Coordinates of C-alpha atoms in Angstrom, one line a residue:
M53 CA 4.8 -29.8 1.5
D54 CA 4.1 -33.6 0.6
H55 CA 6.7 -34.6 3.4
L56 CA 4.8 -32.8 6.1
L57 CA 1.5 -34.0 5.1
R58 CA 2.4 -37.5 5.3
F59 CA 4.0 -37.1 8.8
D60 CA 0.8 -35.5 10.0
E61 CA -1.1 -38.1 8.7
L62 CA 1.1 -41.0 10.2
C63 CA 0.8 -39.1 13.5
L64 CA -2.9 -39.1 13.4
K65 CA -3.1 -43.0 12.5
L66 CA -1.0 -43.6 15.5
A67 CA -3.0 -41.4 17.8
A68 CA -6.1 -43.2 16.3
V69 CA -4.8 -46.4 17.6
G70 CA -4.1 -45.2 20.9
E71 CA -0.3 -44.5 20.2
R72 CA 0.5 -41.1 21.8
I73 CA 3.7 -39.4 20.8
N74 CA 4.5 -36.1 22.5
D75 CA 5.8 -33.2 20.4
D76 CA 9.5 -33.7 21.1
E77 CA 9.8 -37.2 19.9
K78 CA 7.6 -36.1 16.7
L79 CA 10.1 -33.4 16.4
V80 CA 13.1 -35.8 16.4
V81 CA 11.4 -38.4 13.9
L82 CA 10.7 -35.4 11.5
L83 CA 14.0 -34.0 11.5
G84 CA 15.7 -37.4 11.0
T85 CA 13.5 -38.1 7.8
L86 CA 14.1 -34.9 5.9
P87 CA 16.1 -35.0 2.6
Q88 CA 19.7 -33.9 2.3
A89 CA 18.5 -30.6 1.1
Y90 CA 17.3 -29.5 4.4
D91 CA 20.6 -30.4 6.5
A92 CA 21.2 -26.8 7.0
T93 CA 17.8 -26.1 8.4
V94 CA 17.9 -28.9 10.5
R95 CA 21.3 -27.8 12.1
I96 CA 19.8 -24.5 12.8
I97 CA 16.9 -26.1 14.4
V98 CA 19.1 -28.5 16.5
A99 CA 21.3 -25.5 17.5
S100 CA 18.5 -23.3 18.6
N101 CA 16.9 -23.3 22.1
G102 CA 13.1 -23.6 22.3
V103 CA 12.1 -24.4 19.0
T104 CA 8.8 -26.3 19.1
L105 CA 7.5 -28.6 16.5
L106 CA 5.0 -25.9 15.2
I107 CA 8.0 -23.2 14.4
A108 CA 10.2 -26.1 13.1
K109 CA 7.3 -26.9 10.5
E110 CA 7.2 -23.3 9.5
M111 CA 11.1 -23.0 9.2
L112 CA 11.0 -26.4 6.9
R113 CA 8.1 -24.8 4.9
R114 CA 10.2 -21.5 4.3
E115 CA 13.1 -23.5 3.1
Y116 CA 10.9 -25.3 0.7
E117 CA 9.5 -22.4 -0.8
T118 CA 13.1 -21.1 -1.1
L119 CA 14.3 -24.3 -2.7
Q120 CA 11.3 -24.2 -5.3
R121 CA 12.3 -20.8 -6.4
R122 CA 16.1 -21.6 -6.8
E123 CA 15.0 -24.6 -8.8
K124 CA 13.0 -22.2 -11.0
K125 CA 15.7 -19.9 -11.4
E126 CA 18.0 -22.9 -12.4
V127 CA 15.2 -24.2 -15.0
A128 CA 15.0 -20.7 -16.3
L129 CA 18.7 -20.4 -16.9
K130 CA 19.0 -23.7 -18.6
A131 CA 16.1 -22.8 -20.7
A132 CA 18.1 -19.4 -21.6
A133 CA 21.4 -21.2 -22.3
A134 CA 19.4 -23.6 -24.6
A135 CA 17.7 -20.8 -26.5
L136 CA 20.7 -19.0 -27.3
Q137 CA 22.8 -21.9 -28.3
A138 CA 19.7 -22.7 -30.8
G139 CA 19.6 -19.4 -31.9
G140 CA 23.4 -19.3 -32.5
S141 CA 23.5 -22.4 -34.4
S142 CA 20.5 -21.3 -36.7
N143 CA 22.3 -18.1 -37.4
K144 CA 25.4 -19.7 -38.7
N145 CA 23.8 -22.3 -40.9
Q146 CA 21.9 -19.3 -42.4
Q147 CA 24.9 -17.2 -42.8
G148 CA 26.6 -20.5 -44.5
R149 CA 24.0 -21.1 -47.1
K150 CA 23.9 -17.4 -48.0
G151 CA 27.6 -17.4 -48.1
G152 CA 27.8 -20.3 -50.2
K153 CA 25.2 -18.9 -52.9
K154 CA 27.4 -15.6 -53.1
Q155 CA 30.7 -17.3 -53.5
G156 CA 29.2 -19.2 -56.6
K157 CA 28.3 -15.7 -58.1
K158 CA 30.9 -13.5 -56.8
G159 CA 33.6 -15.6 -55.7
G160 CA 33.8 -14.7 -52.0
N161 CA 32.0 -13.0 -48.9
P162 CA 33.5 -9.5 -48.0
Q163 CA 34.2 -8.9 -44.5
F164 CA 31.8 -6.3 -42.8
R165 CA 33.6 -3.1 -42.1
G166 CA 31.0 -1.2 -40.0
K167 CA 30.9 -0.8 -36.3
C168 CA 28.2 -2.4 -34.0
F169 CA 25.5 0.2 -32.4
L170 CA 25.8 -1.6 -28.9
C171 CA 29.3 -2.5 -28.3
K172 CA 30.9 0.0 -30.7
Q173 CA 33.3 -2.4 -32.1
T174 CA 34.2 -2.6 -35.5
G175 CA 33.7 -5.8 -37.7
R176 CA 30.3 -6.8 -35.8
K177 CA 26.8 -6.2 -36.3
Q178 CA 24.4 -5.3 -33.8
A179 CA 22.4 -8.7 -34.6
N180 CA 25.4 -10.7 -33.7
C181 CA 26.5 -8.7 -30.7
P182 CA 27.0 -10.6 -27.5
K183 CA 25.7 -7.9 -25.5
K184 CA 22.2 -7.9 -27.2
N185 CA 22.1 -12.1 -26.1
E186 CA 22.8 -11.2 -23.0
K187 CA 20.2 -8.4 -22.4
S188 CA 17.4 -10.7 -24.0
S189 CA 18.5 -13.8 -21.6
D190 CA 18.5 -11.3 -18.6
E191 CA 15.1 -10.3 -19.2
F192 CA 13.9 -13.9 -19.9
V193 CA 15.3 -15.2 -16.7
F194 CA 14.0 -12.4 -14.7
S195 CA 10.1 -13.0 -15.9
V196 CA 10.4 -16.5 -15.5
M197 CA 11.9 -16.7 -11.8
D198 CA 9.5 -14.5 -10.2
P199 CA 6.3 -13.4 -11.9
H200 CA 4.6 -12.5 -8.8
S201 CA 7.2 -10.0 -8.0
D202 CA 5.3 -6.2 -7.4
G203 CA 8.7 -4.4 -6.1
V204 CA 12.1 -3.6 -7.2
E205 CA 14.8 -6.1 -6.1
S206 CA 18.0 -4.8 -4.3
T207 CA 21.1 -6.5 -3.1
W208 CA 22.7 -6.0 0.1
L209 CA 26.0 -7.6 1.1
L210 CA 26.0 -8.9 4.7
D211 CA 29.3 -6.9 6.5
S212 CA 30.5 -8.2 10.0
G213 CA 33.1 -5.3 9.7
A214 CA 30.8 -2.4 9.0
S215 CA 29.7 -0.3 11.9
S216 CA 26.3 1.1 10.2
H217 CA 24.4 0.2 7.4
M218 CA 25.3 2.0 4.2
T219 CA 23.7 2.5 0.8
G220 CA 25.0 4.5 -2.2
D221 CA 21.6 4.8 -3.8
V222 CA 19.4 7.9 -2.2
G223 CA 16.3 6.3 -3.6
D224 CA 16.4 3.6 -0.9
F225 CA 15.5 5.9 1.9
V226 CA 11.9 6.2 3.3
E227 CA 13.3 8.9 5.6
Y228 CA 16.4 10.9 5.1
Q229 CA 17.8 14.1 6.2
D230 CA 21.4 15.6 5.5
L231 CA 24.4 15.2 7.9
P232 CA 25.4 18.8 9.5
A233 CA 28.8 17.5 9.1
S234 CA 30.6 15.3 6.7
I235 CA 31.3 11.5 8.0
W236 CA 34.0 9.7 6.3
V237 CA 34.0 6.2 6.0
T238 CA 37.2 4.0 5.5
V239 CA 36.7 1.1 3.2
A240 CA 38.2 -2.2 3.0
N241 CA 41.2 -0.7 0.6
G242 CA 41.9 2.1 2.6
Q243 CA 39.9 4.7 0.7
R244 CA 38.0 7.3 2.5
L245 CA 34.4 8.0 1.5
E246 CA 32.2 10.9 2.3
A247 CA 28.7 10.0 4.0
R248 CA 26.6 12.8 3.4
G249 CA 23.0 11.6 5.0
R250 CA 21.4 9.2 7.4
G251 CA 17.8 7.9 7.0
C252 CA 15.9 4.8 7.1
V253 CA 15.3 2.2 4.5
R254 CA 12.6 -0.3 4.5
I255 CA 13.1 -3.7 2.8
V256 CA 10.5 -6.4 1.8
L257 CA 11.4 -10.1 2.6
D258 CA 10.5 -13.2 0.3
Q259 CA 7.7 -14.1 2.9
G260 CA 6.3 -10.5 2.7
T261 CA 7.9 -9.2 6.1
T262 CA 8.9 -5.6 6.0
V263 CA 12.0 -4.7 7.6
K264 CA 13.1 -1.2 8.9
L265 CA 16.9 -0.6 8.6
T266 CA 17.5 2.7 10.8
D267 CA 20.5 4.9 11.1
V268 CA 21.4 4.1 7.4
L269 CA 24.1 6.3 5.8
F270 CA 24.3 7.7 2.5
V271 CA 27.8 7.3 0.8
P272 CA 27.3 8.5 -2.8
Q273 CA 30.6 6.9 -4.0
L274 CA 29.7 3.7 -2.4
D275 CA 29.3 0.6 -5.0
S276 CA 27.3 -1.9 -2.8
R277 CA 24.9 -1.5 0.0
L278 CA 25.8 -3.0 3.2
V279 CA 24.1 -4.3 6.1
S280 CA 26.0 -3.8 9.2
V281 CA 26.1 -7.0 11.8
P282 CA 27.0 -5.3 14.7
A283 CA 24.3 -2.5 13.9
L284 CA 21.7 -5.3 13.5
T285 CA 22.5 -6.8 16.6
A286 CA 23.1 -3.8 19.0
K287 CA 19.4 -3.9 20.6
G288 CA 20.0 -7.6 21.2
S289 CA 16.7 -9.0 19.9
V290 CA 18.2 -9.8 16.8
V291 CA 21.0 -12.4 16.1
V292 CA 22.8 -13.5 13.3
Q293 CA 24.2 -17.1 12.6
F294 CA 27.0 -17.9 10.0
E295 CA 26.8 -21.2 8.7
R296 CA 29.2 -22.6 6.0
S297 CA 26.8 -22.0 3.0
H298 CA 24.5 -19.4 4.3
A299 CA 23.7 -16.8 7.3
C300 CA 20.5 -16.8 9.0
I301 CA 19.0 -13.7 10.9
L302 CA 16.9 -14.6 13.9
V303 CA 14.5 -12.1 15.6
R304 CA 13.4 -13.3 19.0
G305 CA 14.4 -16.9 18.3
S306 CA 12.3 -16.9 14.6
I307 CA 14.3 -17.0 11.3
V308 CA 13.2 -14.1 9.1
A309 CA 15.6 -14.4 6.7
M310 CA 18.4 -16.8 5.2
I311 CA 21.2 -15.3 3.2
P312 CA 23.0 -17.7 0.8
K313 CA 26.8 -17.2 0.7
I314 CA 28.1 -16.5 -3.1
G315 CA 31.7 -16.7 -3.4
K316 CA 33.2 -15.0 -0.1
L317 CA 30.3 -12.8 0.3
F318 CA 26.4 -13.2 1.9
V319 CA 24.6 -11.3 -0.6
W320 CA 21.1 -10.7 0.6
R321 CA 18.5 -10.0 -2.2
V322 CA 15.3 -8.3 -1.0
K323 CA 12.7 -6.4 -2.6
R324 CA 12.3 -2.6 -2.4
N325 CA 8.3 -2.1 -2.7
H326 CA 8.0 1.7 -3.5
D327 CA 4.1 1.4 -2.4
V328 CA 5.0 0.0 1.3
Q329 CA 7.8 2.6 1.3
V330 CA 5.6 5.5 0.1
A331 CA 2.7 4.6 2.7
H332 CA 4.9 4.2 5.5
A333 CA 7.0 7.3 4.6
A334 CA 3.8 9.2 4.7
D335 CA 2.8 7.9 8.1
E336 CA 6.0 8.6 9.5
T337 CA 6.9 11.9 8.2
R338 CA 3.4 13.1 8.4
P339 CA 2.7 16.5 10.9
A340 CA 2.1 15.1 14.5
S341 CA -1.6 16.0 14.1
G342 CA -2.5 13.9 17.4
S343 CA 0.3 11.2 17.0
L344 CA 1.9 12.7 20.1
A345 CA -1.2 13.1 22.3
L346 CA -2.1 9.4 20.8
W347 CA 1.2 8.1 22.3
H348 CA 0.5 10.3 25.5
A349 CA -2.6 8.3 25.9
R350 CA -1.0 5.1 24.9
L351 CA 1.3 5.1 27.6
A352 CA -1.1 6.1 30.4
H353 CA -0.7 9.9 30.1
V354 CA 3.2 9.9 30.9
A355 CA 5.0 12.8 32.0
P356 CA 6.6 15.2 29.1
S357 CA 10.1 14.1 30.5
R358 CA 9.5 10.4 30.5
M359 CA 7.8 10.7 26.9
K360 CA 11.1 12.8 25.7
M361 CA 13.2 9.5 27.2
I362 CA 11.0 7.1 25.2
S363 CA 10.9 9.1 22.0
Q364 CA 14.8 9.1 22.0
A365 CA 14.9 5.2 23.0
C366 CA 12.4 3.7 20.6
D367 CA 11.8 3.5 17.1
G368 CA 8.2 4.5 15.9
V369 CA 7.6 7.0 18.4
P370 CA 7.2 10.7 17.0
R371 CA 10.1 12.8 18.5
F372 CA 9.6 15.0 21.4
D373 CA 11.9 17.5 22.3
G374 CA 10.1 18.3 25.7
H375 CA 9.8 22.0 25.1
G376 CA 6.3 23.5 25.6
D377 CA 3.1 21.0 24.6
D378 CA 4.9 20.7 21.0
G379 CA 1.8 21.6 19.2
Q380 CA -0.4 19.1 20.9
G381 CA -2.4 21.3 23.1
L382 CA -3.0 20.3 26.8
C383 CA -4.3 16.8 27.5
D384 CA -7.5 17.4 29.2
G385 CA -7.2 14.3 31.5
C386 CA -4.1 15.5 32.8
S387 CA -5.4 19.3 33.5
L388 CA -8.1 17.9 35.3
G389 CA -6.5 15.4 37.2
K390 CA -4.2 18.2 38.5
L391 CA -6.9 20.5 39.4
S392 CA -7.7 21.1 43.1
F393 CA -11.1 22.2 44.2
S394 CA -11.9 23.8 47.5
P395 CA -14.3 21.7 49.8
F396 CA -17.8 22.1 49.4
S397 CA -19.6 23.6 52.5
H398 CA -21.9 21.3 54.3
T399 CA -25.0 22.5 56.1
S400 CA -26.8 20.3 58.7
G401 CA -29.9 20.5 56.5
S402 CA -28.4 19.3 53.1
E403 CA -25.9 16.9 54.6
V404 CA -27.0 13.3 54.0
K405 CA -26.1 10.8 56.5
T406 CA -26.9 7.0 56.3
S407 CA -26.5 4.5 59.1
M408 CA -26.1 1.1 56.7
P409 CA -24.9 0.1 53.8
F410 CA -26.9 0.5 50.5
E411 CA -29.3 2.7 52.4
L412 CA -28.6 5.5 49.6
V413 CA -26.8 4.6 46.2
D414 CA -25.7 7.4 43.8
S415 CA -25.7 6.4 40.4
D416 CA -24.3 8.1 37.0
V417 CA -23.5 7.3 33.5
M418 CA -20.3 8.7 32.0
G419 CA -20.0 8.9 28.1
P420 CA -19.6 8.5 25.3
I421 CA -15.9 7.8 25.7
K422 CA -13.5 8.3 22.5
P423 CA -12.1 5.9 21.4
P424 CA -14.3 3.1 22.4
S425 CA -13.2 -0.1 23.9
K426 CA -12.0 -3.2 21.8
G427 CA -15.5 -4.6 22.5
G428 CA -17.2 -1.3 21.3
A429 CA -18.3 -0.2 24.6
K430 CA -18.7 3.6 25.0
Y431 CA -20.2 4.0 28.3
L432 CA -19.8 3.6 31.8
V433 CA -22.5 3.3 34.7
T434 CA -21.5 3.6 38.3
F435 CA -23.1 2.9 41.4
I436 CA -21.5 4.2 44.8
D437 CA -22.7 3.4 48.2
D438 CA -23.1 6.5 50.3
F439 CA -22.3 4.6 53.6
S440 CA -19.1 2.8 52.4
W441 CA -18.2 4.9 49.3
R442 CA -17.8 1.5 47.5
V443 CA -18.0 1.9 43.9
Y444 CA -19.5 -0.5 41.4
V445 CA -18.8 0.1 37.6
N446 CA -20.3 -1.5 34.8
V447 CA -19.1 -1.1 31.0
I448 CA -22.0 -0.8 28.6
M449 CA -22.5 -0.3 24.7
S450 CA -25.4 2.1 25.0
K451 CA -27.4 4.1 27.4
A452 CA -30.4 1.6 26.9
E453 CA -28.4 -0.9 29.2
V454 CA -28.7 1.3 32.4
F455 CA -31.6 -0.3 33.6
R456 CA -30.4 -3.9 33.1
C457 CA -27.3 -2.9 35.1
F458 CA -29.2 -1.6 37.7
K459 CA -31.5 -4.8 38.1
E460 CA -28.4 -6.8 38.1
F461 CA -26.8 -4.5 41.0
V462 CA -30.1 -4.9 43.1
A463 CA -29.7 -8.9 42.7
M464 CA -26.1 -8.9 43.3
V465 CA -26.4 -6.5 46.7
R466 CA -29.3 -8.9 48.1
T467 CA -27.4 -12.1 47.0
Q468 CA -24.0 -11.3 48.4
Y469 CA -24.9 -8.9 51.4
G470 CA -28.6 -9.9 52.0
L471 CA -29.5 -6.0 52.0
P472 CA -31.9 -4.3 49.8
V473 CA -31.1 -1.2 48.1
Q474 CA -33.5 1.3 49.6
R475 CA -32.9 4.7 47.7
L476 CA -31.3 5.2 44.4
R477 CA -30.1 8.9 43.4
S478 CA -29.2 10.3 40.3
D479 CA -29.2 13.4 38.1
N480 CA -32.8 12.4 36.7
G481 CA -31.2 11.9 33.4
G482 CA -33.4 10.0 30.6
E483 CA -31.9 6.9 31.2
Y484 CA -33.2 6.6 34.5
V485 CA -36.3 8.5 34.0
S486 CA -37.7 6.9 30.8
V487 CA -38.1 3.2 32.4
I488 CA -40.0 4.7 35.6

């Protein structure tokens, strides 16, 4: 966007001559210099709290892309209309010339009495059928307006009166299950329609963001897809703002979609990318081979009762009914943590007694740990003072780093406490013995 580039260049020039301008002042100047086409976006930025200069630039960039796509559509429509007009006039001229020749020979052109193969109307040929022209112009517009589209476009209507999301196309769902009992939906004209199933729908926005709609009802007789505003805003993180010409969907303060108003309806055109849907559907409907165990570990080995509550309250967490172990097996860490051991029998001959810190240090290496840390560490080396029972832990990538950690530990003890490490006790592992 040239306007933003020129604005940033001007700010850099001012900073070069010592004129410092804070971000709030920059935002005011930027919004005041935008063209009239961005008035709706400017009003949204002004009405929203906490919008920084960086967020405002991103919103303006998205609006610029939307305007560019709209301009391409208008150019395509004008080109299609011009092509149709040119084709119609040439057909008329050709028919006039042919008719004149036939009139000279036979004295007239008899009217066509056959039936069109497309519209089935008598007295019209397929070559001159309006439906054929409409079809060709639609294909032309579609190919021009979005050459990079890799998904199937679907249209949803934003409905502030609907209690649930609804669709009449079962192909929209990535997760679906039949309802045990039918739910009857009353539409605006008073007609009652039967909802037969419920599931999840994934849609892809213009900027590539994937949105998941949950608890979507399947109503076969419904002729439009409906997005329920109360269902969107139920969890509090989503806000829908209605303007005179469009509506905005904000997630945690950031605009994710701008829905234009066409007539009296807010029409949301999105992509239904089958590749994305199938991939996510495979992830979420896959048997829980380790998925519950993974979430159990992610949530700090939470108890089964808490796991059941979380799975019911949160999206994306596998369903857990709390009965048994749900096929996951017992968690080794939880089982070991709940075990109790009888106290070891100590004899006076084998009992070690120390009289000062670091007179005896116990050391051991634990690992490899799965999964490794984000930095790639797989092992832990511990140093435990037998006198104070204070524990020192180092995270290492391999066992070859144990000796380095021991030297650092000895230097730390001597520096901080002024004491030497007199004895080291280990399990005679190779990481200790190999460096002696």
